XYZ file of C-alpha atoms in Angstrom:
364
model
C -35.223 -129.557 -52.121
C -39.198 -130.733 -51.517
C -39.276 -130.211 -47.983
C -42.110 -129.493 -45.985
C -41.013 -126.472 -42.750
C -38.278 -127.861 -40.828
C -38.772 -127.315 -37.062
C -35.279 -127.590 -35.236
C -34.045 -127.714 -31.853
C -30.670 -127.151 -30.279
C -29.261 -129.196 -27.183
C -26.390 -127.072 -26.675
C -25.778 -123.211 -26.556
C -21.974 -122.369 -26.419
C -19.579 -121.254 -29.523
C -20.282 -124.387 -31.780
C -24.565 -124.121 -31.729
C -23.523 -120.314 -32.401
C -21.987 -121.495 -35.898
C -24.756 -123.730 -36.467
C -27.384 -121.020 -35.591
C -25.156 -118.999 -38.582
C -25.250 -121.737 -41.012
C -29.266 -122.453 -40.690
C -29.985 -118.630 -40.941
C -27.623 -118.811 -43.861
C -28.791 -121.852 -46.303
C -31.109 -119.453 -48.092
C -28.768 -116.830 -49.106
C -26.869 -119.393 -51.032
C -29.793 -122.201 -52.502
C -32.778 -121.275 -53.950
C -34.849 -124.157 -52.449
C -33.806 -123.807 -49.257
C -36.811 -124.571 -46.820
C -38.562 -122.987 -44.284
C -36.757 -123.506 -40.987
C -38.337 -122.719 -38.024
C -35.995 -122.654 -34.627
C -38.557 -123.768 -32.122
C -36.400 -124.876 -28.832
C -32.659 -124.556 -27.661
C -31.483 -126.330 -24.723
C -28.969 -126.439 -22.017
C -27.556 -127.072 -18.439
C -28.265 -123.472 -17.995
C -31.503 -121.695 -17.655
C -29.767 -118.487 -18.143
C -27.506 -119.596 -21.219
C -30.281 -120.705 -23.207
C -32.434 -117.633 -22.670
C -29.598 -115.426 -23.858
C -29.061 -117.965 -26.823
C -33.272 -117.824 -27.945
C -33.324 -114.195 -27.974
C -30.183 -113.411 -29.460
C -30.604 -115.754 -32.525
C -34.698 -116.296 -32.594
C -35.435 -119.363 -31.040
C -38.862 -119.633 -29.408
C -38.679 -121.744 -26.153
C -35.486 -122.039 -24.310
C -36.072 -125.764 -22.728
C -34.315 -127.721 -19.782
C -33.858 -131.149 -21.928
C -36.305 -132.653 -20.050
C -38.913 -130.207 -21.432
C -36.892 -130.524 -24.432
C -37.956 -134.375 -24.979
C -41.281 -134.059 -24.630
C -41.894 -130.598 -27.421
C -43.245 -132.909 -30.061
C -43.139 -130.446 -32.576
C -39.546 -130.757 -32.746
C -38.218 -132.671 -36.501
C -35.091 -131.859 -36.515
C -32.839 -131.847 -33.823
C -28.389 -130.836 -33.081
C -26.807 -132.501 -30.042
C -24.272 -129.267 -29.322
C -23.669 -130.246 -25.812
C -20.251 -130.952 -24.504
C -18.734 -134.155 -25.584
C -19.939 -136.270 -22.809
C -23.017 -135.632 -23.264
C -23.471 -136.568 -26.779
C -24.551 -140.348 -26.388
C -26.705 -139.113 -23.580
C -28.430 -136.643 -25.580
C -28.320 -139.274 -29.015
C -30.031 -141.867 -26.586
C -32.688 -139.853 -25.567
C -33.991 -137.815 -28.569
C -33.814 -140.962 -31.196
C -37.053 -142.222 -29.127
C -38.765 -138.513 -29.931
C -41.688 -139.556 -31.879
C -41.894 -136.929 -34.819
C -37.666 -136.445 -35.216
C -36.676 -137.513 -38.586
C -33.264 -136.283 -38.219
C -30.143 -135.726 -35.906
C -27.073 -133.810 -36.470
C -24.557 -134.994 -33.717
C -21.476 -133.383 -33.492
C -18.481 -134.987 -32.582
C -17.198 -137.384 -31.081
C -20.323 -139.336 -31.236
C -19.598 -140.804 -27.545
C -16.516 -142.130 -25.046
C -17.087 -145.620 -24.418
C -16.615 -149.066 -26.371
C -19.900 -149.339 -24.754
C -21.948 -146.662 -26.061
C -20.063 -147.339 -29.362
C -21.957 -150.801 -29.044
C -25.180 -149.292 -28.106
C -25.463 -146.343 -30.455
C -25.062 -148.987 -33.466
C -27.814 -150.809 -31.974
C -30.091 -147.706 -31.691
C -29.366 -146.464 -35.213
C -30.380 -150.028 -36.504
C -33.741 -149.903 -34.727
C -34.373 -146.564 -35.692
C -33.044 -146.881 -39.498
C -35.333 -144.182 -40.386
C -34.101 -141.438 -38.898
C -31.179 -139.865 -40.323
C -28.096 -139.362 -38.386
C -25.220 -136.821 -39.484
C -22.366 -136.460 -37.424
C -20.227 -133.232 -37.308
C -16.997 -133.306 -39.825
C -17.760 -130.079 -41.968
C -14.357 -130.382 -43.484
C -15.662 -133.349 -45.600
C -17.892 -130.369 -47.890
C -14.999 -127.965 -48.296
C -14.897 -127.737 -51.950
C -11.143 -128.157 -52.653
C -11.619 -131.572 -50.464
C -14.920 -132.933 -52.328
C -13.348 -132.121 -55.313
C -9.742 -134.182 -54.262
C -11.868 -137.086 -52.916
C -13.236 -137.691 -56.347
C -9.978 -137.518 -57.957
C -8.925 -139.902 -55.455
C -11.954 -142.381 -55.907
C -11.536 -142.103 -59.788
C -8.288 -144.572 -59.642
C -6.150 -142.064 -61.511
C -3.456 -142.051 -58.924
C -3.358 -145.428 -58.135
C -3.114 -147.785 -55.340
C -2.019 -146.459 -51.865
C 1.492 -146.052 -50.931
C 1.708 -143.980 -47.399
C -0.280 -140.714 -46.563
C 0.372 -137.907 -43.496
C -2.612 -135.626 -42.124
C -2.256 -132.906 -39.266
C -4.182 -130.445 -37.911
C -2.551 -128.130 -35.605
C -3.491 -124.966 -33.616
C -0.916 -122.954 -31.389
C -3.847 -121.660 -29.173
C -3.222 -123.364 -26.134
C 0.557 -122.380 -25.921
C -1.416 -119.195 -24.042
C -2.102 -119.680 -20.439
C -4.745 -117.701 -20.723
C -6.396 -119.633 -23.342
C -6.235 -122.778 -21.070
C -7.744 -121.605 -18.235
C -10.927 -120.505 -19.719
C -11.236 -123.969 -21.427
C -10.230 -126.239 -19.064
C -13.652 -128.656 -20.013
C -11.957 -129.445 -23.201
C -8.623 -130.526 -21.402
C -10.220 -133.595 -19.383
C -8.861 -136.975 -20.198
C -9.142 -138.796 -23.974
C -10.703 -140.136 -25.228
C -13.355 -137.082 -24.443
C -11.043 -134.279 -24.337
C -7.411 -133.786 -26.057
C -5.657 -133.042 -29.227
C -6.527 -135.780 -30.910
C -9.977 -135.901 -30.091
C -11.150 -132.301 -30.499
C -8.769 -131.254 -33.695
C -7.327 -134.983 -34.428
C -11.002 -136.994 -35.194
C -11.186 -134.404 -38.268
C -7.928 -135.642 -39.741
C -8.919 -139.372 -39.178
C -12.553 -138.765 -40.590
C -11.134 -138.113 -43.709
C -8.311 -140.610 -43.182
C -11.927 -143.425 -42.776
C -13.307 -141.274 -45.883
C -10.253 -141.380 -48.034
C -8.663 -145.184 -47.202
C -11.737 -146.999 -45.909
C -12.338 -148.340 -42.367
C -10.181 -151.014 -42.437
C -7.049 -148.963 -40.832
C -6.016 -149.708 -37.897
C -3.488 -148.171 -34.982
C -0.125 -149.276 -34.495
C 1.290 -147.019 -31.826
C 0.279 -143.499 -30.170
C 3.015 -140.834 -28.568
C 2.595 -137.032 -27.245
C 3.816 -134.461 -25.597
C 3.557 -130.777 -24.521
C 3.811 -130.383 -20.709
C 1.743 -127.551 -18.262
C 1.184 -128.408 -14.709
C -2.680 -127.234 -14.619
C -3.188 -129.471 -17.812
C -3.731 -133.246 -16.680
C -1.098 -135.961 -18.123
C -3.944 -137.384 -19.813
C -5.394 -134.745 -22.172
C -3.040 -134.705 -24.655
C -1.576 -131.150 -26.267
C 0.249 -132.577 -29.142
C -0.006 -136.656 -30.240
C 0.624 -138.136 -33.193
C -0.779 -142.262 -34.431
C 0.464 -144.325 -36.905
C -2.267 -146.430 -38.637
C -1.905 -149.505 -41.144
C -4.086 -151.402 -43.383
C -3.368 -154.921 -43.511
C -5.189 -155.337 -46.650
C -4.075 -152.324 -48.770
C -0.913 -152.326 -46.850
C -0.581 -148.752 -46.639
C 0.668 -147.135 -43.773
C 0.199 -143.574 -42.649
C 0.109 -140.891 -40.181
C -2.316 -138.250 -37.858
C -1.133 -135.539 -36.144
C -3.328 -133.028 -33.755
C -1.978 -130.786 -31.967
C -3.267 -127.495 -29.559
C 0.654 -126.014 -28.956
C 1.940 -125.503 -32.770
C 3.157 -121.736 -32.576
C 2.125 -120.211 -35.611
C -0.192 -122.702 -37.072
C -3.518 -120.561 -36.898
C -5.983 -123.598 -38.286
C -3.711 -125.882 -40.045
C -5.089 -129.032 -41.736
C -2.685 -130.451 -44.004
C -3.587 -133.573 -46.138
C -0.949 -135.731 -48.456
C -1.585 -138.868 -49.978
C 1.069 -140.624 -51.728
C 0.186 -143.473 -54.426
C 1.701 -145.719 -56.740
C 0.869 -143.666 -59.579
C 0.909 -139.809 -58.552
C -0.124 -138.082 -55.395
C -2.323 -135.714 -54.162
C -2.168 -132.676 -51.832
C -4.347 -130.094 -49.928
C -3.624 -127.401 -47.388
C -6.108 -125.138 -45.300
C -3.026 -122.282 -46.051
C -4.043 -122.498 -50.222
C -7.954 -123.492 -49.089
C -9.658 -122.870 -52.929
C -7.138 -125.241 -54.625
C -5.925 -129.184 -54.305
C -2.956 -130.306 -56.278
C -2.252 -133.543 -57.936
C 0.998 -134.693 -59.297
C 1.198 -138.133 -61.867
C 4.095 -140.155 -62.465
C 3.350 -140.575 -66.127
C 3.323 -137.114 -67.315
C 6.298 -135.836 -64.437
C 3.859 -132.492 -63.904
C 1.654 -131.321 -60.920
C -1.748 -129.859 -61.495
C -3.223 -127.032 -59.311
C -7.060 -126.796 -59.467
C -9.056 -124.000 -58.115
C -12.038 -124.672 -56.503
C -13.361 -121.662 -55.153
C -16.751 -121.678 -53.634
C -18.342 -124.256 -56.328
C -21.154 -126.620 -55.145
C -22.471 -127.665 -58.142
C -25.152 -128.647 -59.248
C -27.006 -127.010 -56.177
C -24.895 -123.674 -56.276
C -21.963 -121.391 -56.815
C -23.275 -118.730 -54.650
C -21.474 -116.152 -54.582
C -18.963 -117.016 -57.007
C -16.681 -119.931 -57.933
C -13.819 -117.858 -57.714
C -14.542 -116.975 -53.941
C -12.647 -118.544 -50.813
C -15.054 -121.003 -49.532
C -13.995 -121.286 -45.302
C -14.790 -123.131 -42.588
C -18.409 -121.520 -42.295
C -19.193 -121.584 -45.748
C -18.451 -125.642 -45.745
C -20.956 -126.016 -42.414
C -23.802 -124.361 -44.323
C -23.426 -126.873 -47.174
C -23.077 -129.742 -44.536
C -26.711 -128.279 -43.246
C -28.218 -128.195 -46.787
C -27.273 -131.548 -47.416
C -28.234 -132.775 -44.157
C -32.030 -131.144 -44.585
C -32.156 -131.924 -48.318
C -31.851 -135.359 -49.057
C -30.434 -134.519 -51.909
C -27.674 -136.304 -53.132
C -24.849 -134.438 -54.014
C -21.237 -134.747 -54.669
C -19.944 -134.686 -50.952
C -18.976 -137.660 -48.964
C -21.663 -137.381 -45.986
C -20.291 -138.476 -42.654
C -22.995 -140.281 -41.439
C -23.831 -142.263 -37.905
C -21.714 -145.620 -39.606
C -19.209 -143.601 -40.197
C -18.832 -141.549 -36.648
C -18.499 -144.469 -35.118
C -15.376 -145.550 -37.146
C -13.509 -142.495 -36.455
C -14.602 -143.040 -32.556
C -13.342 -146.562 -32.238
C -9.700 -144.750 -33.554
C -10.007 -141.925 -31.262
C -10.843 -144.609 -28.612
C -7.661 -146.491 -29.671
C -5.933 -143.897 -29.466
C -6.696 -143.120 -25.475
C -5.639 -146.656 -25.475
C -2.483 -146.195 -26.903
C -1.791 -142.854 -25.281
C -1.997 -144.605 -21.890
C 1.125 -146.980 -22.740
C 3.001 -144.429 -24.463
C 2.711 -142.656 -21.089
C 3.292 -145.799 -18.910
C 6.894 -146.696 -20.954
C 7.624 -143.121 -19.966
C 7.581 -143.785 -15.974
């Protein structure tokens, strides 16, 4: 990596800029050329917030974002705010003169309109590169299935499934204190929060050419709104391919812990990965009648292995490699979610509001 010192700033100080704060102070345990990063600003809604977030985890100025928009030392910068916020945030620090970079985490926005208008701003600002936050993308075991998948050895596509599920919000406890992330879809829900990983990788895996055909739910508390979905599952099709397929998300599956489950079924084999068996993917081929289970580990190759092939990789250790490539340039062996592609996973999480609302009206 020939970078010159990276100067970064946060927009956003809850739980998610505190991973991201882990994974910058990280990237030079594991790669030798990581650069110099220098945390110059964090920002939020809350004077107090952002003070406790600078001096806790070494940032220098703790910035209102109007402050934040004029530091012009600032290359580098996360929008970690809450979701509706994001195109906000995106519109205003793309016209920073000296940022060369933006890691927005997602969804990238909530409208069909700011859809429209952040393709327009990432056209006239081409040069500034724009990574949106799917970290499951540079889990090992996933990089390495996506290549088996792109290789052609299993075929065309037949049908596929993917869920991720947590149980956390069966807990009434757990709902009250999060009650921001239970407003209405397309911002808030199941499907939004946990279900836009499953269908980034559903856009990385199949293309962009898939397309909803129907939306239900269901899970039922009277201080959670009808429209915030707790468990809701699409069906997608591609009229091309012809392949048809399934996302799940859910918040209420008892027992789940952090489930991601991914199956892919093809004409000539299939393929398999679950967050339960995280260092392996399995592959199974019609020709030979056999499955293969390969171990992953912790290996990023070529950049590193740190600390050892053989080691569970996790959700942390994928978000620091999703940080090295973002600073590095470098072009490795992960698919890299960029702007393009957060804005095809938000018109299905968009679609899927849509579709949410007429499940919900055939129920009345």
């Amino acid at each position: 990596m020939n970078q010159k010192k990276i100067v970064a700033g946060f927009i956003g100080a809850g739980g998610i800029a505190r991973a991201h704060a882990f994974a910058l102070n990280s990237l030079r345990y594991y790669y030798n050329d990581s650069p110099e990063i220098k945390t110059e600003v964090v920002c939020s809604a809350s004077e107090k917030s952002r003070r406790l977030f600078a001096d806790q985890f070494g940032f220098s100025k703790a910035l209102s974002i109007n402050e934040f928009v004029r530091n012009y030392q600032i290359d580098t910068v996360y929008i970690l705010s809450p979701n509706k916020f994001h195109f906000e945030h995106l519109e205003a620090v793309i016209k920073m003169p000296n940022v060369k970079r933006i890691y927005i985490e997602k969804p990238v926005c909530s409208t069909l309109d700011e859809e429209v208008r952040i393709g327009r701003l990432a056209a006239n600002h081409s040069d500034i590169k724009i990574q949106t936050g799917f970290q499951f993308h540079f889990i090992p075991a996933i990089r390495e299935a996506m290549k088996l998948w792109s290789s052609g050895k299993l075929g065309k596509l037949v049908h596929f499934d993917i869920k991720y599920y947590h149980g956390d919000y069966l807990q009434k406890e757990y709902r009250d204190k999060r009650t921001n992330r239970l407003t209405p879809a397309p911002d808030g829900g199941a499907m939004a929060d946990l279900g836009s990983h499953a269908i980034s990788l559903a856009v990385a895996f199949f293309g962009t050419g898939l397309n909803i055909f129907s939306a239900i739910q269901s899970g039922n508390f009277k201080e959670v709104p009808a429209d915030s979905d707790l468990y809701s599952l699409i069906t997608l099709f591609d009229s091309k391919t012809k392949a048809a397929g399934t996302v799940a998300a859910s918040r209420i599956s008892s027992g789940t812990g952090d489930l991601l489950n991914l199956e892919i079924y093809a004409e000539k084999g299939s393929l398999r990965f679950s967050s339960n068996t995280p260092d392996y993917y399995e592959y199974y081929l019609e020709d030979t009648g056999t499955w293969s289970r390969i171990m992953t580990g912790s290996n990023y190759k070529p950049f590193t292995s740190f600390p050892s092939g053989h080691v569970p990789a996790g959700w942390l250790r994928s978000m620091i490699h999703a940080h090295y490539e973002f600073l590095s340039g470098e072009k490795g062996e992960s698919f890299v979610p960029d702007i393009t592609h957060g804005l095809a996973v938000q018109r299905l999480v968009r679609e899927t509001a849509e579709n949410l609302m007429k499940f919900r009206k055939s129920r009345t």
